[in-house]
Each structure stands twice: as C-alpha cells, then as structure tokens.
Coordinates of C-alpha atoms in Angstrom, one line a residue:
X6 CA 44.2 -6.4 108.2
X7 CA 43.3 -3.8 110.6
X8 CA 40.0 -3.9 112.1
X9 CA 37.3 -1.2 110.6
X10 CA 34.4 0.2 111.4
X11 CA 31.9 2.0 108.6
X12 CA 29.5 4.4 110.1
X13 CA 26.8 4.9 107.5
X14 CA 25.3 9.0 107.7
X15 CA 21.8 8.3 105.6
X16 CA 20.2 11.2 104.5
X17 CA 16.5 9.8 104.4
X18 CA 14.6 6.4 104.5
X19 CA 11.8 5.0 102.7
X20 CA 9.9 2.1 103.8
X21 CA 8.2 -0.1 101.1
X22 CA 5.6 -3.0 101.1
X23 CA 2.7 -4.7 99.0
X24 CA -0.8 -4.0 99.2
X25 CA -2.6 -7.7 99.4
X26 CA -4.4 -8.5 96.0
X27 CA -7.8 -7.8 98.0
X28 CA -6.8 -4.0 99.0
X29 CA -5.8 -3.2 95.4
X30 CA -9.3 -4.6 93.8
X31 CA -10.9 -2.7 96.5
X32 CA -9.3 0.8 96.1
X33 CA -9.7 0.0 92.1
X34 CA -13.8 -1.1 92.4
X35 CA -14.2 2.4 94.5
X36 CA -12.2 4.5 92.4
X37 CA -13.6 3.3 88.8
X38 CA -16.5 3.9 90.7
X39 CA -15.4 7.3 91.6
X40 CA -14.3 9.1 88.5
X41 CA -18.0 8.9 87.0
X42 CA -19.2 10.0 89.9
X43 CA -20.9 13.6 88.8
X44 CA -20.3 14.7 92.6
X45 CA -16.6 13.9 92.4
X46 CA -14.0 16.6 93.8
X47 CA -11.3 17.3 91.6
X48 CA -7.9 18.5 93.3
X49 CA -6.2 20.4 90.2
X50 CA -6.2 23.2 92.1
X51 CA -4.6 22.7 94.9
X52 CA -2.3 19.9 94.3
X53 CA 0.9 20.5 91.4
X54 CA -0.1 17.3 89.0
X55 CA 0.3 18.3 85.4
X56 CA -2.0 15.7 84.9
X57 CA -4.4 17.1 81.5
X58 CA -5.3 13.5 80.4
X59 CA -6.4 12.3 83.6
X60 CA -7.6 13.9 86.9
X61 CA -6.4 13.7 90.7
X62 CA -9.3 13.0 92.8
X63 CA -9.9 13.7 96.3
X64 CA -11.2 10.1 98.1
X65 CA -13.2 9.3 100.8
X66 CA -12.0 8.2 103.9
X67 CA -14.9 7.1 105.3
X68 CA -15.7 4.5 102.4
X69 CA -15.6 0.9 104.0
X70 CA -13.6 0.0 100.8
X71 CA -10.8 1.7 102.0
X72 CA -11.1 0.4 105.6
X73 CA -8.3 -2.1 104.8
X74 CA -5.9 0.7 103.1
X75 CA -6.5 3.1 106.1
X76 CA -5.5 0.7 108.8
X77 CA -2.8 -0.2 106.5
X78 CA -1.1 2.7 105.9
X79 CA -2.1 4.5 109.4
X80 CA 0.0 1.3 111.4
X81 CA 3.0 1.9 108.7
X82 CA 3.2 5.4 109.5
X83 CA 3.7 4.4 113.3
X84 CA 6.3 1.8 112.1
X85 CA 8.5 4.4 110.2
X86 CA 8.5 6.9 113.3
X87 CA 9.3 3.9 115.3
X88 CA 11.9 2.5 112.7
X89 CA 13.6 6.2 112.6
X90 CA 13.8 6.6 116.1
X91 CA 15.6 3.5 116.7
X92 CA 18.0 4.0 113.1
X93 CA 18.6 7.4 114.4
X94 CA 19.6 6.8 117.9
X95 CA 16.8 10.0 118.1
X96 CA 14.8 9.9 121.2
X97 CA 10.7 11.3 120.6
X98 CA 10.0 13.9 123.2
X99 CA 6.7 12.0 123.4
X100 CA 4.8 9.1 121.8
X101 CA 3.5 9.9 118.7
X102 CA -0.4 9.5 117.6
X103 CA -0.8 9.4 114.0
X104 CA -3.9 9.8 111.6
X105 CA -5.0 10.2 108.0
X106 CA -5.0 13.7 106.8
X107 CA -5.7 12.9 103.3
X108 CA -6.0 10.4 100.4
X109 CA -6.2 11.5 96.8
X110 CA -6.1 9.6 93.8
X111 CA -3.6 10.3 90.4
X112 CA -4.9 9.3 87.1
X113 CA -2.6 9.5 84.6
X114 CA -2.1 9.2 80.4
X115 CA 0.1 9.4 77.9
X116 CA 1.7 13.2 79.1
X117 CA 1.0 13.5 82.2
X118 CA 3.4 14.2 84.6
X119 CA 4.4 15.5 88.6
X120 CA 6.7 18.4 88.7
X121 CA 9.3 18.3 91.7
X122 CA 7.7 18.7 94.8
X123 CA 6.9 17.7 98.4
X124 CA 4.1 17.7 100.6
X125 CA 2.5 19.8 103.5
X126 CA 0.9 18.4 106.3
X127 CA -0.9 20.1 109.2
X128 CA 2.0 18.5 111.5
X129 CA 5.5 19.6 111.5
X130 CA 6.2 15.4 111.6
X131 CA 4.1 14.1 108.3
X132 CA 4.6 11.3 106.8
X133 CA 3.3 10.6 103.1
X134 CA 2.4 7.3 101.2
X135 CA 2.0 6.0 97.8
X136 CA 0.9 3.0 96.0
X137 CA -0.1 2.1 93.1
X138 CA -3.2 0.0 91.5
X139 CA -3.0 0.3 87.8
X140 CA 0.5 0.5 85.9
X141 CA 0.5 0.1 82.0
X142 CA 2.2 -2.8 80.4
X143 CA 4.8 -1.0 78.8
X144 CA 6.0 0.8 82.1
X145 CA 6.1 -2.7 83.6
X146 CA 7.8 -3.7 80.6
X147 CA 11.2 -1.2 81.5
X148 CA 14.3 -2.3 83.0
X149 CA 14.4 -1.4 86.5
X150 CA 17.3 1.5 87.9
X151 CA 20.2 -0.8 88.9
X152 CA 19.6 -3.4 86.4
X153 CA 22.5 -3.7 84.2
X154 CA 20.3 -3.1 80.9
X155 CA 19.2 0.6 82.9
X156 CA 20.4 3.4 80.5
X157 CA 19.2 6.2 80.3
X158 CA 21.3 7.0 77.0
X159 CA 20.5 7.2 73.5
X160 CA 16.7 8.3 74.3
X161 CA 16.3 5.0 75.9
X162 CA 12.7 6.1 77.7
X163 CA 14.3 4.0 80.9
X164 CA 12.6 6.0 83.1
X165 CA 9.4 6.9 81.7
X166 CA 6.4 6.5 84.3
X167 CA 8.9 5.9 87.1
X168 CA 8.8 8.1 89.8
X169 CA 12.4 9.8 91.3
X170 CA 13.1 11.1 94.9
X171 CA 16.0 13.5 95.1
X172 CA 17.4 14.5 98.7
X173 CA 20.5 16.3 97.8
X174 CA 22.6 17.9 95.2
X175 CA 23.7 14.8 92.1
X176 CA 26.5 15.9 90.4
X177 CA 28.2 14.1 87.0
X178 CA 31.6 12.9 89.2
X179 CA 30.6 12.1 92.1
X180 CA 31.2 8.2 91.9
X181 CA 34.9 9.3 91.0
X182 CA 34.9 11.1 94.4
X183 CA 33.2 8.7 96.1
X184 CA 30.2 10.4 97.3
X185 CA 27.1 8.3 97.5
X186 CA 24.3 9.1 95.1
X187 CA 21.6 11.7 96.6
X188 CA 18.0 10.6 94.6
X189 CA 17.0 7.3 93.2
X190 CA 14.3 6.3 91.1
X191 CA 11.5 3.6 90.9
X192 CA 9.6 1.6 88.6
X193 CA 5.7 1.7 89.6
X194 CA 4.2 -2.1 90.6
X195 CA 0.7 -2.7 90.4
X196 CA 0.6 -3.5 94.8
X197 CA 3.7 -1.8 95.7
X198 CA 3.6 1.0 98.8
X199 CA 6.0 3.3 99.5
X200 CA 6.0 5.4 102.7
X201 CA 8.5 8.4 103.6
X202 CA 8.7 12.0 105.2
X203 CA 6.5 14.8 103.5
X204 CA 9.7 16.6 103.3
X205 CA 11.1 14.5 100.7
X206 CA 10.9 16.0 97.0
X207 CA 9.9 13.8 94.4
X208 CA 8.5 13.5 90.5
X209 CA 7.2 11.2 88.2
X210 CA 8.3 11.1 84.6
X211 CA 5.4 11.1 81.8
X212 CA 5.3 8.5 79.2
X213 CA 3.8 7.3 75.7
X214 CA 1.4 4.6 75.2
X215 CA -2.0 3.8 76.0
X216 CA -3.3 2.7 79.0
X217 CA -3.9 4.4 82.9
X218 CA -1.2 5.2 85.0
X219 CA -3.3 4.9 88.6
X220 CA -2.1 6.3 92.1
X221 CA -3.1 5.9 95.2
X222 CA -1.2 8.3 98.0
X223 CA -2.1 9.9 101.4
X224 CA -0.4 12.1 104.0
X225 CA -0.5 11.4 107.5
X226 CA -0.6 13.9 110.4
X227 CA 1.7 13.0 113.5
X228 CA 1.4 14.4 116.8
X229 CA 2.2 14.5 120.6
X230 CA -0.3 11.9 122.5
X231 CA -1.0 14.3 125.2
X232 CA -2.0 16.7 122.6
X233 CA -5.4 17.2 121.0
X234 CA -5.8 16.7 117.8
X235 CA -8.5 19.9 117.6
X236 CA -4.8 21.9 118.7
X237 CA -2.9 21.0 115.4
X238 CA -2.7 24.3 113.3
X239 CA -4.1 24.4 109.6
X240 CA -1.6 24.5 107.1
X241 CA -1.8 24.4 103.4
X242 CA -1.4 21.0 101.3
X243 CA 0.4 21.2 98.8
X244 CA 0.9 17.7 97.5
X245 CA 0.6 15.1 94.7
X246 CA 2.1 12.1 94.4
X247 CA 3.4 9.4 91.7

C-alpha cells in the first residue's frame, strides 16, 4: 500500500475545559447575589438574547469572586492565540496582550433562546468564552450529538438547551460527497468552558421544563504589546452567548 499523507484544512477551533468546583460556586454565590440586586444592569438592549423569562446581566469585573474566573479565562485566551499560531503554521506580527472586555451573565427558562449571532470586540483579534454554572436536569438528561441514540427525528427535543456553532454552509448530502460537516452542536455541563474566535456564529436552542438555564460568557480584547491599550478604537458589542 502506497504511502499517504492527509493534510487536514480546519475551518475553526474551539478550545474547551472545566471550571474547578470552587470557580463555579463562586460565580453562582455572586450572581444569585446579583439578579436581586435593585442596581443590577440589564443588557437586553444591546445584546440579541431572546431571553423574556430570564435576563442577561452585565457582571462585575472587579468582584474578588470572580478573581479565579478572570485569571482563568484571561491565560486561556493567550493559550488559544498561542495554540492557533502554531496549528496554523501563522506567524503573529507581534506578541499579543490580552484582557477582559466584558462578562455578562444569560439566565434562561423554559423559551428562551439566542438567535444566530457572533460577537464584536473592540480588537480586530477577539476571542469569546462561555461556561456554564446551572444546567436543568432534563438538558443533562439528553443524549449528546454523536451518541448513537442522537436523533433529531420524530420531534425528539435532542437538541433542546444545547448550544450550535455553524462555520459554513451544511447541506443534506454532503456525507455522500464527502465533505466534512461545517457546525456542531453541544450539550451544556454544569463546569464546562468553551473558548473560540468572536467571529464564530452560534445559537442556543430553547427548551421546556422547569428549572434555570445559567451562563456565564466574556469577550476578550487582543492586541499588539507595543501598543497601548488607551489606542484600541471603540466598537460596538454585539454579543450573547449560550
């Protein structure tokens, strides 16, 4: 048999991880904290959430109870530009510095969903996170995409809760012409992280039942070292997350 070599052309790549039990109780003690707070600052209007049962929340950075998450997620942003750059073969015209833009919470009931979208940054390189601290049983109770019991046939509710990427166009025949699939979706786990390029479009999928589908996301400004930070531009957010 003759010798081959595969060269593999991804289209995108998203880094995932666990949050340590610790992080999660913290982010949950400050946020149930947080949504009776009567000073709380609601991002419905500027963030694409049709969340009517629930609220999206704008955090506070600066709240030692998310000390852990912010180192967390700010040293995983530096570890996906790295990972890219070496995955890519792409050589950074500079080191990159890298800092918290926003974090925002999702609180979400039966209903509520998150329409396609993506995420603005006030970088051209912005990466986004999001993690999850609350997921109701009967989402946890789902078969996950891949598992052979996954259907998504006969009303099934497979994917109810779950949140889908998409980074190209899917089309019904393309495992008959061999062309790899271009959007995947995830079950939500209480812990799990998930970080990837603002760029990439994404949704979540209501569902029924009782019980609090909580989010936890940021986005994450990236910039030349020998820049100044006061020199990034402004640019609009536009994002909501999982």
């Amino acid at each position: 048999m003759a010798e081959v070599t595969v060269h593999s052309m991804p289209s995108v790549f998203v880094m995932e991880t666990e949050m340590p039990e610790s992080m999660v109780k913290d982010l949950n003690e400050y946020l149930d904290e947080y949504v009776e707070d009567e000073n709380k600052k609601s991002l419905a209007d500027t963030l694409v959430g049709q969340i009517t049962q629930g609220e999206q929340l704008l955090m506070d950075n600066a709240d030692p109870r998310l000390k852990e998450y912010n180192q967390l997620i700010s040293s995983l942003g530096a570890d996906y530009i790295n990972f890219f750059s070496q995955q890519t073969g792409s050589r950074l015209k500079a080191p990159k510095a890298v800092a918290i833009d926003e974090t925002w919470s999702v609180h979400s009931y039966e209903g509520d969903y998150n329409p396609i979208h993506d995420h603005g940054t006030k970088t051209i390189m912005g990466i986004s996170t999001t993690g999850w601290t609350k997921v109701p049983q009967q989402i946890l109770d789902q078969p996950t995409a891949g598992d052979g019991n996954y259907s998504l046939y006969n009303a099934s509710g497979d994917c109810d809760g779950y949140i889908a990427f998409n980074y190209g166009l899917n089309q019904l025949m393309d495992t008959d012409r061999l062309r790899p699939p271009q959007s995947f979706v995830m079950q939500p786990q209480v812990g799990k992280l998930l970080v990837f390029p603002s760029w990439l479009q994404h949704m979540v999928y209501p569902f029924k039942g009782e019980g609090e589908r909580r989010t936890v996301a940021s986005n994450l400004n990236c910039w030349d070292m020998q820049e100044q930070p006061t020199e990034i531009e402004e640019g609009e957010e536009d994002g909501n997350d999982s």
